[in-house]
mmCIF file of C-alpha atoms in Angstrom:
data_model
loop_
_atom_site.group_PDB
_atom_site.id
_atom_site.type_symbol
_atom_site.label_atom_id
_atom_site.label_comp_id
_atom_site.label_asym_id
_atom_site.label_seq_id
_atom_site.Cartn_x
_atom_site.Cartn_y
_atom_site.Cartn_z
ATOM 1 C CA UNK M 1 32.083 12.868 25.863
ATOM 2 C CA UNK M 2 35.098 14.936 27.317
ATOM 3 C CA UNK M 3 37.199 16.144 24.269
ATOM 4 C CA UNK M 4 41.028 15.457 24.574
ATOM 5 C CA UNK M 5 43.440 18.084 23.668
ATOM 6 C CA UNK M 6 41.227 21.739 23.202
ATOM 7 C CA UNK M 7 38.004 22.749 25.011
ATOM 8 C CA UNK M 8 35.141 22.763 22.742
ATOM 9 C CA UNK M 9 34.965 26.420 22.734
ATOM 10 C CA UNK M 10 38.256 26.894 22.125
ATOM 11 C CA UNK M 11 38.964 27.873 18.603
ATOM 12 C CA UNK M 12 42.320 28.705 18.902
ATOM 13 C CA UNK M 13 42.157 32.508 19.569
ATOM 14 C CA UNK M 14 43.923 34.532 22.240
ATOM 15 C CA UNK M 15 41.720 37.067 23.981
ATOM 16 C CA UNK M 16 42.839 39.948 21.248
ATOM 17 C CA UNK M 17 41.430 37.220 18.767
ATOM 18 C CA UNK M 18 44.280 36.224 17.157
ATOM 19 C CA UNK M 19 45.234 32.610 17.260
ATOM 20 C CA UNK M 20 48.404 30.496 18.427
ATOM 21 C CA UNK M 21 49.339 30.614 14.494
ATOM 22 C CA UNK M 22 49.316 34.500 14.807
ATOM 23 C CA UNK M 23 46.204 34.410 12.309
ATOM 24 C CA UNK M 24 43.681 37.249 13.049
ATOM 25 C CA UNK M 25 40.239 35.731 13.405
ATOM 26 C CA UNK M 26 38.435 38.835 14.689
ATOM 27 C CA UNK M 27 36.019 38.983 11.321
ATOM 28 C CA UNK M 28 35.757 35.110 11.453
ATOM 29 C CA UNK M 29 32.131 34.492 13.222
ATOM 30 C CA UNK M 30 31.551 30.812 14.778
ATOM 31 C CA UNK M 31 30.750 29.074 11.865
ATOM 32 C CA UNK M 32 34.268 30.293 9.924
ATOM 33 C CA UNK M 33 32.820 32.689 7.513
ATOM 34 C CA UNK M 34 34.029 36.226 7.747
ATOM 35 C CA UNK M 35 31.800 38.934 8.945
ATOM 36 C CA UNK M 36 32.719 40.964 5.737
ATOM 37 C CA UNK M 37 31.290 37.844 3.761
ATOM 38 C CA UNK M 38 35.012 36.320 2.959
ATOM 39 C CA UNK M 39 35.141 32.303 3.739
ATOM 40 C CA UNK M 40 37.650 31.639 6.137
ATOM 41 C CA UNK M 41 39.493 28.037 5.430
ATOM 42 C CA UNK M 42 36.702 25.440 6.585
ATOM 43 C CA UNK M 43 34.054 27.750 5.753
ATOM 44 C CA UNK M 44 30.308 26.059 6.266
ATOM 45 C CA UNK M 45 31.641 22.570 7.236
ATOM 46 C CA UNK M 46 32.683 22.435 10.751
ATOM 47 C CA UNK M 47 34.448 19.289 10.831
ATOM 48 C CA UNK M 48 36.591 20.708 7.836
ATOM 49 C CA UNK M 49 40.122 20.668 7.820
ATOM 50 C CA UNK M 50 42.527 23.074 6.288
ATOM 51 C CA UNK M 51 46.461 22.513 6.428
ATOM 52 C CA UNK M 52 48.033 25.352 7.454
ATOM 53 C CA UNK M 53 51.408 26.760 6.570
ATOM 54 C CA UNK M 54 54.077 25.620 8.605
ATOM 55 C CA UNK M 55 54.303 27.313 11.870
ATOM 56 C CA UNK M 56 58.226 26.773 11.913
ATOM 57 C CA UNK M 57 59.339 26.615 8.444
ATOM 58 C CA UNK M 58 63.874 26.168 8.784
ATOM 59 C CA UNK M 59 63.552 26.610 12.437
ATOM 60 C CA UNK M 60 66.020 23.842 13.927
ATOM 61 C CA UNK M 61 64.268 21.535 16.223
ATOM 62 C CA UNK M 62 64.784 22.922 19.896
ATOM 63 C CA UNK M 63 63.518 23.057 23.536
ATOM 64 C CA UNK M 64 61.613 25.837 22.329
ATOM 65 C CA UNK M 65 59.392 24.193 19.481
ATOM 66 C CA UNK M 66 56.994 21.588 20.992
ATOM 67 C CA UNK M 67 57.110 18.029 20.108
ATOM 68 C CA UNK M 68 54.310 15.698 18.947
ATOM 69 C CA UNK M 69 51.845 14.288 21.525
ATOM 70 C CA UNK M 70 52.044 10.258 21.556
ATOM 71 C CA UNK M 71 47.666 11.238 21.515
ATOM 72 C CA UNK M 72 48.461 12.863 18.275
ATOM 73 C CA UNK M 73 50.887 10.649 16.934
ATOM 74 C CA UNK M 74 47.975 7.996 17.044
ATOM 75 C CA UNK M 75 45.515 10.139 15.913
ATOM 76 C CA UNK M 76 47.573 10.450 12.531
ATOM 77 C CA UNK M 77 47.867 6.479 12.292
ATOM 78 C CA UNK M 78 44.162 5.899 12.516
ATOM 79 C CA UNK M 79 43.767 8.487 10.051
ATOM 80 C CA UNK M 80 46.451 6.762 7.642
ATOM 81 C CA UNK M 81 44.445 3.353 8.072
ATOM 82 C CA UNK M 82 41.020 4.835 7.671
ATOM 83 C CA UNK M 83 41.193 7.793 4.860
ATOM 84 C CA UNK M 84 38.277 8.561 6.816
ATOM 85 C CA UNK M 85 37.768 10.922 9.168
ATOM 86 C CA UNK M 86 34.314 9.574 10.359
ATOM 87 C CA UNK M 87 35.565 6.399 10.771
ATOM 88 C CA UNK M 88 38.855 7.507 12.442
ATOM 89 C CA UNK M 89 37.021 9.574 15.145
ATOM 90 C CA UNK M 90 34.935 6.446 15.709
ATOM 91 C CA UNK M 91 37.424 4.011 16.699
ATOM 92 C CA UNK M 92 39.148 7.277 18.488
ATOM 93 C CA UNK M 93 36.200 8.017 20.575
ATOM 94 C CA UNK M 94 36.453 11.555 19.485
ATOM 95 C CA UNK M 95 34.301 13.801 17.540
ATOM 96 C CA UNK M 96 35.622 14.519 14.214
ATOM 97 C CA UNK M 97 36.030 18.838 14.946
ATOM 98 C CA UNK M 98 38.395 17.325 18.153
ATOM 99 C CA UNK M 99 40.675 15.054 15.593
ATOM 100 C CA UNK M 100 40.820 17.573 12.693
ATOM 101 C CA UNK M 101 42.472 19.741 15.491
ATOM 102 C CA UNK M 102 44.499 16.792 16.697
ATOM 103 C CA UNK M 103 46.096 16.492 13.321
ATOM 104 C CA UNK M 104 46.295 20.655 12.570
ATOM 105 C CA UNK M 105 48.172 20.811 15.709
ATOM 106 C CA UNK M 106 50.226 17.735 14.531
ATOM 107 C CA UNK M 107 51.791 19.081 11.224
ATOM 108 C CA UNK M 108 51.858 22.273 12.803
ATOM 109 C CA UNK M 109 54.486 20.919 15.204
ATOM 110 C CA UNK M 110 56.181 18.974 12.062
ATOM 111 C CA UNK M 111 55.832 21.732 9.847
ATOM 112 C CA UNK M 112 54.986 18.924 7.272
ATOM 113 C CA UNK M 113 51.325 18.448 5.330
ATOM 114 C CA UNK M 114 50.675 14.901 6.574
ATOM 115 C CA UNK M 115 47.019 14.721 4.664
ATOM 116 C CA UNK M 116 45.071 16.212 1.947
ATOM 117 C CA UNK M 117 41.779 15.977 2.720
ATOM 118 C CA UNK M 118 38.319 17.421 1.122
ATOM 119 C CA UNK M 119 34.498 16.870 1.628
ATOM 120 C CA UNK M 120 34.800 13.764 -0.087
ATOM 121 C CA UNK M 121 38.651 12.245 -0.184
ATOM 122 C CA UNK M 122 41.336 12.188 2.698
ATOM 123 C CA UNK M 123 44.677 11.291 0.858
ATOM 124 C CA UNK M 124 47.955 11.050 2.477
ATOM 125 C CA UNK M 125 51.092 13.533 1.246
ATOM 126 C CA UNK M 126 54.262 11.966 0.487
ATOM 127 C CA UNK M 127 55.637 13.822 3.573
ATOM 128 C CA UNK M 128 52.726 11.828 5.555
ATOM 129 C CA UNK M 129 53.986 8.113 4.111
ATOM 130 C CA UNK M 130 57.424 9.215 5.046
ATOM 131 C CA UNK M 131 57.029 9.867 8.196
ATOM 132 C CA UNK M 132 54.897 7.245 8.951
ATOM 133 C CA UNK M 133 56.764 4.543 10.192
ATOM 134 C CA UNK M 134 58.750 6.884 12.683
ATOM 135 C CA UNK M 135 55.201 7.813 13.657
ATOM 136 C CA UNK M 136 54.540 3.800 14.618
ATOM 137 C CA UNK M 137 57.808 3.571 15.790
ATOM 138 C CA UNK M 138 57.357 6.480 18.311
ATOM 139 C CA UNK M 139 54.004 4.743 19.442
ATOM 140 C CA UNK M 140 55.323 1.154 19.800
ATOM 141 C CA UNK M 141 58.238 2.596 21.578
ATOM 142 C CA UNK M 142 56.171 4.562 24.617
ATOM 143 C CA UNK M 143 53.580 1.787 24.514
ATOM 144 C CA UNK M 144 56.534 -0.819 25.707
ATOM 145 C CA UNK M 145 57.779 2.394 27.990
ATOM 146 C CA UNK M 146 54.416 2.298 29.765
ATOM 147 C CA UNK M 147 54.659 -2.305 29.937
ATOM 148 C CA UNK M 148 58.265 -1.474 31.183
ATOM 149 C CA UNK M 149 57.475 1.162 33.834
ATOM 150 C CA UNK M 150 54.640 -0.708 34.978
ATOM 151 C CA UNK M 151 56.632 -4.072 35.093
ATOM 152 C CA UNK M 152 59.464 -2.430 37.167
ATOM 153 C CA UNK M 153 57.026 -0.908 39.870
ATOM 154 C CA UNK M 154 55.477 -4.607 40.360
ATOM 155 C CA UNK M 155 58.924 -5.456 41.343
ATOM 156 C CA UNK M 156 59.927 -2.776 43.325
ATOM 157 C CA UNK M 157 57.139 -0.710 44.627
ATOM 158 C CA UNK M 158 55.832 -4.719 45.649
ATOM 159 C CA UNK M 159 53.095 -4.906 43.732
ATOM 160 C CA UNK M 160 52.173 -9.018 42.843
ATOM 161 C CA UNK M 161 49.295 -10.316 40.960
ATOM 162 C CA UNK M 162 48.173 -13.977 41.056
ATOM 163 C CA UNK M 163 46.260 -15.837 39.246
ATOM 164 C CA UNK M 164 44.148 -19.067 40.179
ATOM 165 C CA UNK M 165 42.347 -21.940 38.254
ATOM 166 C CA UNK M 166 38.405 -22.724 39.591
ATOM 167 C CA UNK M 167 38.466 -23.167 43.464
ATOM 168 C CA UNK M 168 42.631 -23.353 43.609
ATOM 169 C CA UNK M 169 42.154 -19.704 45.393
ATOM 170 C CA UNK M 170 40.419 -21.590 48.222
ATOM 171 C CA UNK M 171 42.683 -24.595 48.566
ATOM 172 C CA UNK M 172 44.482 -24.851 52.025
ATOM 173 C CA UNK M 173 48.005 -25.060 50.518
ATOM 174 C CA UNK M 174 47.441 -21.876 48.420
ATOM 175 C CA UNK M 175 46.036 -20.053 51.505
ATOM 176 C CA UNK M 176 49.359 -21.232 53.019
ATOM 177 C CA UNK M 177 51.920 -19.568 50.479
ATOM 178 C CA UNK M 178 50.117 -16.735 50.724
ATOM 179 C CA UNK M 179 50.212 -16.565 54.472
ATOM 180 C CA UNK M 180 53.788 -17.245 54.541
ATOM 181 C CA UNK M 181 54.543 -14.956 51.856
ATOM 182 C CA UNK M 182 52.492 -11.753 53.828
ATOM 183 C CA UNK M 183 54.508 -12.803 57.142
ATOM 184 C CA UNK M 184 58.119 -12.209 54.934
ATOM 185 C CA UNK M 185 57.242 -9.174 53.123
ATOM 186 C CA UNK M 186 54.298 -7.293 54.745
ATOM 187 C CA UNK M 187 54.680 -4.369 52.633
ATOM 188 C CA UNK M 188 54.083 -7.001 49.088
ATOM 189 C CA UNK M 189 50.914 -5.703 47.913
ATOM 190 C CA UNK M 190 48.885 -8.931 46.132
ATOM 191 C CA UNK M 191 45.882 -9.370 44.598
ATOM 192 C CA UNK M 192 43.696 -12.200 43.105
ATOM 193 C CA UNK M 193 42.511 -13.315 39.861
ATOM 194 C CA UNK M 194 39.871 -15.714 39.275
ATOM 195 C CA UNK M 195 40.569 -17.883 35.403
ATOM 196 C CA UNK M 196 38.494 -20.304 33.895
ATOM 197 C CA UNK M 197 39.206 -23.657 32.325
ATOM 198 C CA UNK M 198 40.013 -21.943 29.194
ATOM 199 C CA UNK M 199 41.667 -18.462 30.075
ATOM 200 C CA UNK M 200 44.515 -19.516 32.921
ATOM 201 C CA UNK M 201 47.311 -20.437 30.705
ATOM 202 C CA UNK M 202 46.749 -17.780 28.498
ATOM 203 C CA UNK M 203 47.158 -15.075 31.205
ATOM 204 C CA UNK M 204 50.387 -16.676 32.783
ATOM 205 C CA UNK M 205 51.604 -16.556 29.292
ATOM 206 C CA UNK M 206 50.486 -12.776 28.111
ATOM 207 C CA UNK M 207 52.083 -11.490 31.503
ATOM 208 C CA UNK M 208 48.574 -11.128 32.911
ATOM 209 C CA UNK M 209 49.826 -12.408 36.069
ATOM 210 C CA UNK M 210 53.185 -13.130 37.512
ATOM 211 C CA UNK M 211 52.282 -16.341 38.850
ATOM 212 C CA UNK M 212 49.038 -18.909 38.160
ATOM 213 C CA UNK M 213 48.144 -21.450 41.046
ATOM 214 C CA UNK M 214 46.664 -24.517 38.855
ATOM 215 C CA UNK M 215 46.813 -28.559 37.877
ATOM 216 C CA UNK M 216 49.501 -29.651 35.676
ATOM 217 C CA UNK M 217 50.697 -31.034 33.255
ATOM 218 C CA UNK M 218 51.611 -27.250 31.547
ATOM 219 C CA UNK M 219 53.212 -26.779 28.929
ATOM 220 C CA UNK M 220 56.552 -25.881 27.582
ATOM 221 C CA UNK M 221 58.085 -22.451 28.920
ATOM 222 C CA UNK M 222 55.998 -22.854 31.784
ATOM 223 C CA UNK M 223 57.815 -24.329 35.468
ATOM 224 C CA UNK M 224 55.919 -25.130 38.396
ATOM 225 C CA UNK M 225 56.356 -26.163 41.955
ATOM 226 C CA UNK M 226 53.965 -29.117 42.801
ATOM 227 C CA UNK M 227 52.002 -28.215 46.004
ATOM 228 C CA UNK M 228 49.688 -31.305 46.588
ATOM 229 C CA UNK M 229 48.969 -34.895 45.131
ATOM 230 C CA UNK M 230 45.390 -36.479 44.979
ATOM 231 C CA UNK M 231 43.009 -38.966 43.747
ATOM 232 C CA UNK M 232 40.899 -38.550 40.630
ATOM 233 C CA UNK M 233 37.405 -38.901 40.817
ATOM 234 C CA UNK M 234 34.422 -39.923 37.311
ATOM 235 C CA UNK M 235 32.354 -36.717 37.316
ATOM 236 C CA UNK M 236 29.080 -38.518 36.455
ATOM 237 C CA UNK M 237 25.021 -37.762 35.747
ATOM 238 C CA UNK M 238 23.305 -38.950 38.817
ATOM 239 C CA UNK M 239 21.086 -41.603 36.657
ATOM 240 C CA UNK M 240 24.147 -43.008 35.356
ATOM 241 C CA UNK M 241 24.308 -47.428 35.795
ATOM 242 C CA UNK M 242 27.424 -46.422 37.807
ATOM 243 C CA UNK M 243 27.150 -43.445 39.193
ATOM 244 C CA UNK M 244 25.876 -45.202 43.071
ATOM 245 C CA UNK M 245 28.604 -47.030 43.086
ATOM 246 C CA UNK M 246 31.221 -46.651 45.463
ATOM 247 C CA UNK M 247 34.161 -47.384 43.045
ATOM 248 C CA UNK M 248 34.794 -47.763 38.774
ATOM 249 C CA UNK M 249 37.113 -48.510 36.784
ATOM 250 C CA UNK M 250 38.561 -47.420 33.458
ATOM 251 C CA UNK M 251 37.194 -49.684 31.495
ATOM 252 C CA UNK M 252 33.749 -49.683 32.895
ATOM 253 C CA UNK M 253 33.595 -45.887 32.003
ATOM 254 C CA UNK M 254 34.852 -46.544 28.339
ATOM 255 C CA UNK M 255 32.764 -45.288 25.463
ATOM 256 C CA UNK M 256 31.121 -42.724 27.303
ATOM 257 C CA UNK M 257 31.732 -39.149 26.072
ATOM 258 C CA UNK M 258 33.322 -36.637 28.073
ATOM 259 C CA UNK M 259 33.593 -33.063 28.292
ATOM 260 C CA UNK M 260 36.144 -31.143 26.115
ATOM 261 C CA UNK M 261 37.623 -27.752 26.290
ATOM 262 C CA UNK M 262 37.736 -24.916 24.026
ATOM 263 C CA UNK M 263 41.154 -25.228 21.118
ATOM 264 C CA UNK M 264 43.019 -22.316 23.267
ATOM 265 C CA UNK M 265 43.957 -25.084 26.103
ATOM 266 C CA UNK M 266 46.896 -26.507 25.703
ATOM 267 C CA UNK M 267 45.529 -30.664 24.358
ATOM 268 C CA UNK M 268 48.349 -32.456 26.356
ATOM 269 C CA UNK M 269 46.970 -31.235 29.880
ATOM 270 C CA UNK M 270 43.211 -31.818 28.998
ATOM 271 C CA UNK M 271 43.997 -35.299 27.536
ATOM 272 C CA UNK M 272 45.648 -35.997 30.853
ATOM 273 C CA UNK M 273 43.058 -34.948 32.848
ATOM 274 C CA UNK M 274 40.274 -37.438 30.722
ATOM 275 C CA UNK M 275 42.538 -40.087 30.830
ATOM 276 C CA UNK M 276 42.756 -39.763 26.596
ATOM 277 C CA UNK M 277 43.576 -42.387 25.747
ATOM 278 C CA UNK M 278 42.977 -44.920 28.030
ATOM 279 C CA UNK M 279 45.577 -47.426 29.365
ATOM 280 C CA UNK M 280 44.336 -49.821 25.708
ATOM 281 C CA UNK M 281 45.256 -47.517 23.769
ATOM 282 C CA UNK M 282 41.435 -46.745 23.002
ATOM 283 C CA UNK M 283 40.913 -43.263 22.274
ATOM 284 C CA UNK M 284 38.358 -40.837 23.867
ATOM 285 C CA UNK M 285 35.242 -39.686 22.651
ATOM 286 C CA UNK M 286 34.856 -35.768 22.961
ATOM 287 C CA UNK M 287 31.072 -34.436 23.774
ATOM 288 C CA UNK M 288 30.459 -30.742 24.409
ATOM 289 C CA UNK M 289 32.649 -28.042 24.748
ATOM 290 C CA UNK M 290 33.056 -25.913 28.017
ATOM 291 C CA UNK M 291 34.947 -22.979 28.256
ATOM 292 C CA UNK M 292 34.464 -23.089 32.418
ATOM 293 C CA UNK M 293 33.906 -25.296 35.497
ATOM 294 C CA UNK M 294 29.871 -24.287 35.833
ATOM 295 C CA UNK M 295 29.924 -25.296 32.056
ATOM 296 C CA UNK M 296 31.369 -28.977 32.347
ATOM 297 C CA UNK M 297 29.133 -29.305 35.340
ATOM 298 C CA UNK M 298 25.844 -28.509 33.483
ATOM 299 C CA UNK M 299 26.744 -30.742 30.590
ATOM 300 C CA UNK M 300 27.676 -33.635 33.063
ATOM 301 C CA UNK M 301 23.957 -32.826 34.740
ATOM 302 C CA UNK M 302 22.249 -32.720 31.851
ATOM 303 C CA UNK M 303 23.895 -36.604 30.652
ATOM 304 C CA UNK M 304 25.653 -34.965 27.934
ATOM 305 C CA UNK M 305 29.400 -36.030 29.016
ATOM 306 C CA UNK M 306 31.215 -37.350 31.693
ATOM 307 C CA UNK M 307 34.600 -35.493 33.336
ATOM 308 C CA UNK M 308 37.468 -36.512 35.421
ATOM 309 C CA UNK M 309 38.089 -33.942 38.495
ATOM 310 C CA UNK M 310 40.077 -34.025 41.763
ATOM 311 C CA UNK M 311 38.601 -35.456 44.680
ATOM 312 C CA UNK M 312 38.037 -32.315 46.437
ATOM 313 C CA UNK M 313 35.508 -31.081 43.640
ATOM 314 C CA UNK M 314 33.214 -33.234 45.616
ATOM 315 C CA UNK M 315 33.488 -30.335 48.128
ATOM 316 C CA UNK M 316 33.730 -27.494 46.163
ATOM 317 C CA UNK M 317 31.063 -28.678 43.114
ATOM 318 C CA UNK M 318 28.269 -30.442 44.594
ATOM 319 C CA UNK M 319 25.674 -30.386 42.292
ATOM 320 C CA UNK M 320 22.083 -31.605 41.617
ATOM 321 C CA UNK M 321 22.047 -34.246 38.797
ATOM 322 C CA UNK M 322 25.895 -35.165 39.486
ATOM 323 C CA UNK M 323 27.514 -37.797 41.546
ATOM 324 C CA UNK M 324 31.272 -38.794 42.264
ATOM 325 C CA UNK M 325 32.575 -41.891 42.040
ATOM 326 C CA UNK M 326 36.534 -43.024 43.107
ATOM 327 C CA UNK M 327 38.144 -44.702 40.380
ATOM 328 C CA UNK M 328 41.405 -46.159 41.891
ATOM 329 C CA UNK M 329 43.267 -47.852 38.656
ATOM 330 C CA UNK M 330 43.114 -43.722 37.364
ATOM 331 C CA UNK M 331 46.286 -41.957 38.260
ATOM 332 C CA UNK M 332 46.657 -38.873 41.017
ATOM 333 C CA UNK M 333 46.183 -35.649 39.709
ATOM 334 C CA UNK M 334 48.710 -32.813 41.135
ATOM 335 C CA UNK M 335 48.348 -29.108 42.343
ATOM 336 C CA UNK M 336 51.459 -26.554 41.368
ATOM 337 C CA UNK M 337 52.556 -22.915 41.560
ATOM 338 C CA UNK M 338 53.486 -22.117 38.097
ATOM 339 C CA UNK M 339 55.134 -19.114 36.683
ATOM 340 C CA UNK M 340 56.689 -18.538 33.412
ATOM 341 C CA UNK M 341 60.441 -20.178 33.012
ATOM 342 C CA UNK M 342 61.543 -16.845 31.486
ATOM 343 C CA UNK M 343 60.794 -14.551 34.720
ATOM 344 C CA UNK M 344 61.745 -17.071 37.710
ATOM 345 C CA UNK M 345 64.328 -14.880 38.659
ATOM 346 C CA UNK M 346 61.833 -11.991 39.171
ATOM 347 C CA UNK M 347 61.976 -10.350 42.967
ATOM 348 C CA UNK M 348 58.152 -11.170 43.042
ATOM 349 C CA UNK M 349 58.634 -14.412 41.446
ATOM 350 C CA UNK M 350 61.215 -15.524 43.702
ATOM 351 C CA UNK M 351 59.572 -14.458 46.741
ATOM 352 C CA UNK M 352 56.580 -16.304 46.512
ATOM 353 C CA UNK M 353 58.599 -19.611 45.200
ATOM 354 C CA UNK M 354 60.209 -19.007 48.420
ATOM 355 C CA UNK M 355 57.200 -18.910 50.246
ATOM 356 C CA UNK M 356 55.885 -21.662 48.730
ATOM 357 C CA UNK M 357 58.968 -24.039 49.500
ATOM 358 C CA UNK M 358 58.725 -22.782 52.991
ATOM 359 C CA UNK M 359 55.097 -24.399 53.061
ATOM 360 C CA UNK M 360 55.137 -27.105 52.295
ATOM 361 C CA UNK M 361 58.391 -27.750 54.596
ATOM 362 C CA UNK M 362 56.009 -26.858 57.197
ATOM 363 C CA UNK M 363 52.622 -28.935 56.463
ATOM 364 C CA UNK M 364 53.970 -31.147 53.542
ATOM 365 C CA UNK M 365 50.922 -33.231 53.757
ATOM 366 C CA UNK M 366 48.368 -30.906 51.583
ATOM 367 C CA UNK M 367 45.708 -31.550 50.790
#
């Protein structure tokens, strides 16, 4: 593993053997201990550490002394949380020689002891708790430097990511905002990403993606811009009574079980989607729990549950063991462009809401 910070071989020492602390280590061999026999600080434990004396004691804070590292500034946090330097270096994915350094160097630049540590006890000074929440601060502030910078470039270097429920990706009115949005800004560089049944909302919410083709209902904070309307079809096991019939209704389909979705979906859009509860009030009877399209489709296979889906799943999902069936007195289900209510405004954001609109003025009829 590549060590941050210092080479391994790098002790610190200038060619003449003296190191950046102006500490002669000329009679110091490689394991610490002094060729005339003297232990130098760390002696026989090489993952030791040793404070030092500060390196700028009442020298003001200028260009010329070098500030923390954000690398370091973390190292000292994990440190705080563990008392451990094993365990520290662990979640670090450093050895524990590269974070004693991290943290030498550290104080060295604060000219503060931050921990106390020996073979068997890492304890933190009271300069160390005192400076810890600036320490968090400082992180938390270059961490949402880093989410800002990177927002800013997706809007103005035209970067765009989108995100897609199950086969939406494929759908001829999504292929058409994203034709008409590469035709008005060529230079808009987009990608694709694939969410399942349980995942999609979750990543239009986190900022994952900037906008999330899918079926509504959403819910709150979200808007959308409905791109198609179209039947619902029962999802059924192919030795269902029904399932070779041409047409079903409601009530012929009540008290069978149907597939549920993992607590992270929002319950208002799955209950609309089975039809929970049905038009007597009657509510539905959950079976197994899929976290993805494949996964409702192997329970409905296997006669575990039944599902509601769009009509064009008959294209997308055929499968062995499962058979569509219309069911007319069910209402339409929709197809939207959603995005997040709070970044509508966005360049990107508006630019593909523009494309969109521009769509469906041209071929209204999808799907």
């Amino acid at each position: 593993m590549t060590e941050h910070g210092q080479g391994p071989d790098d002790r610190g020492a200038d060619d003449r053997g003296v190191d950046d602390r102006g500490v002669d280590r000329r009679g110091a061999d490689d394991r610490g201990v002094d060729r005339r026999g003297a232990d130098a600080p760390g002696a026989g434990d090489p993952d030791a550490y040793a404070p030092g004396p500060p390196a700028h004691a009442g020298t003001p804070w200028t260009a010329s002394r070098q500030a923390p590292s954000v690398q370091q500034l973390e190292s000292f946090l994990i440190l705080a949380e563990e008392l451990h330097f094993g365990r520290a270096a662990a979640r670090l994915f450093v050895t524990q020689p590269a974070l004693s350094r991290q943290l030498r160097s550290l104080e060295e630049r604060l000219d503060v002891v931050l921990l106390h540590r020996s073979r068997r006890h890492v304890e933190i000074t009271p300069a160390g708790a005192a400076l810890l929440p600036k320490a968090r601060a400082a992180v938390e502030a270059m961490a949402g430097l880093c989410r800002a910078a990177d927002s800013h470039a997706r809007q103005i270097e035209g970067r765009m990511v989108i995100g897609s429920i199950a086969a939406e990706a494929s759908m001829p009115y999504t292929r058409a905002v994203l034709d008409e949005l590469h035709a008005c800004h060529p230079r808009l560089r987009t990608s694709v990403r694939g969410f399942d049944l349980a995942t999609h909302f979750g990543a239009l919410e986190r900022g994952e993606v900037d906008v999330l083709f899918l079926r509504p209902p959403v819910p709150p904070g979200i808007e959308t811009l409905t791109l198609a309307t179209e039947p619902r079809v029962a999802c059924l096991p192919a030795d269902d009574p029904l399932a070779g019939r041409d047409e079903v209704t409601l009530a012929e389909l009540s008290g069978r079980p149907v597939v549920d979705v993992p607590s992270q979906c929002p319950r208002l859009w799955w209950s609309f989607w089975m039809a929970d509860p049905r038009p007597d009030g009657s509510p539905v009877r959950y079976g197994p729990v899929a976290p993805d399209m494949e996964a409702l489709l192997l329970a409905v296979s296997q006669g575990q549950a039944m599902a509601f889906l769009p009509a064009t799943a008959r294209h997308f999902y055929p499968r062995p063991g499962i058979s569509y069936v219309a069911v007319p007195d069910l209402p339409p289900g929709t197809a939207a462009l959603a995005w997040m209510a709070r970044n509508r405004t966005l360049p990107t954001v508006a630019a593909i809401r523009r494309a969109a609109a521009t769509a469906l003025r041209n071929a209204p009829t999808y799907p």
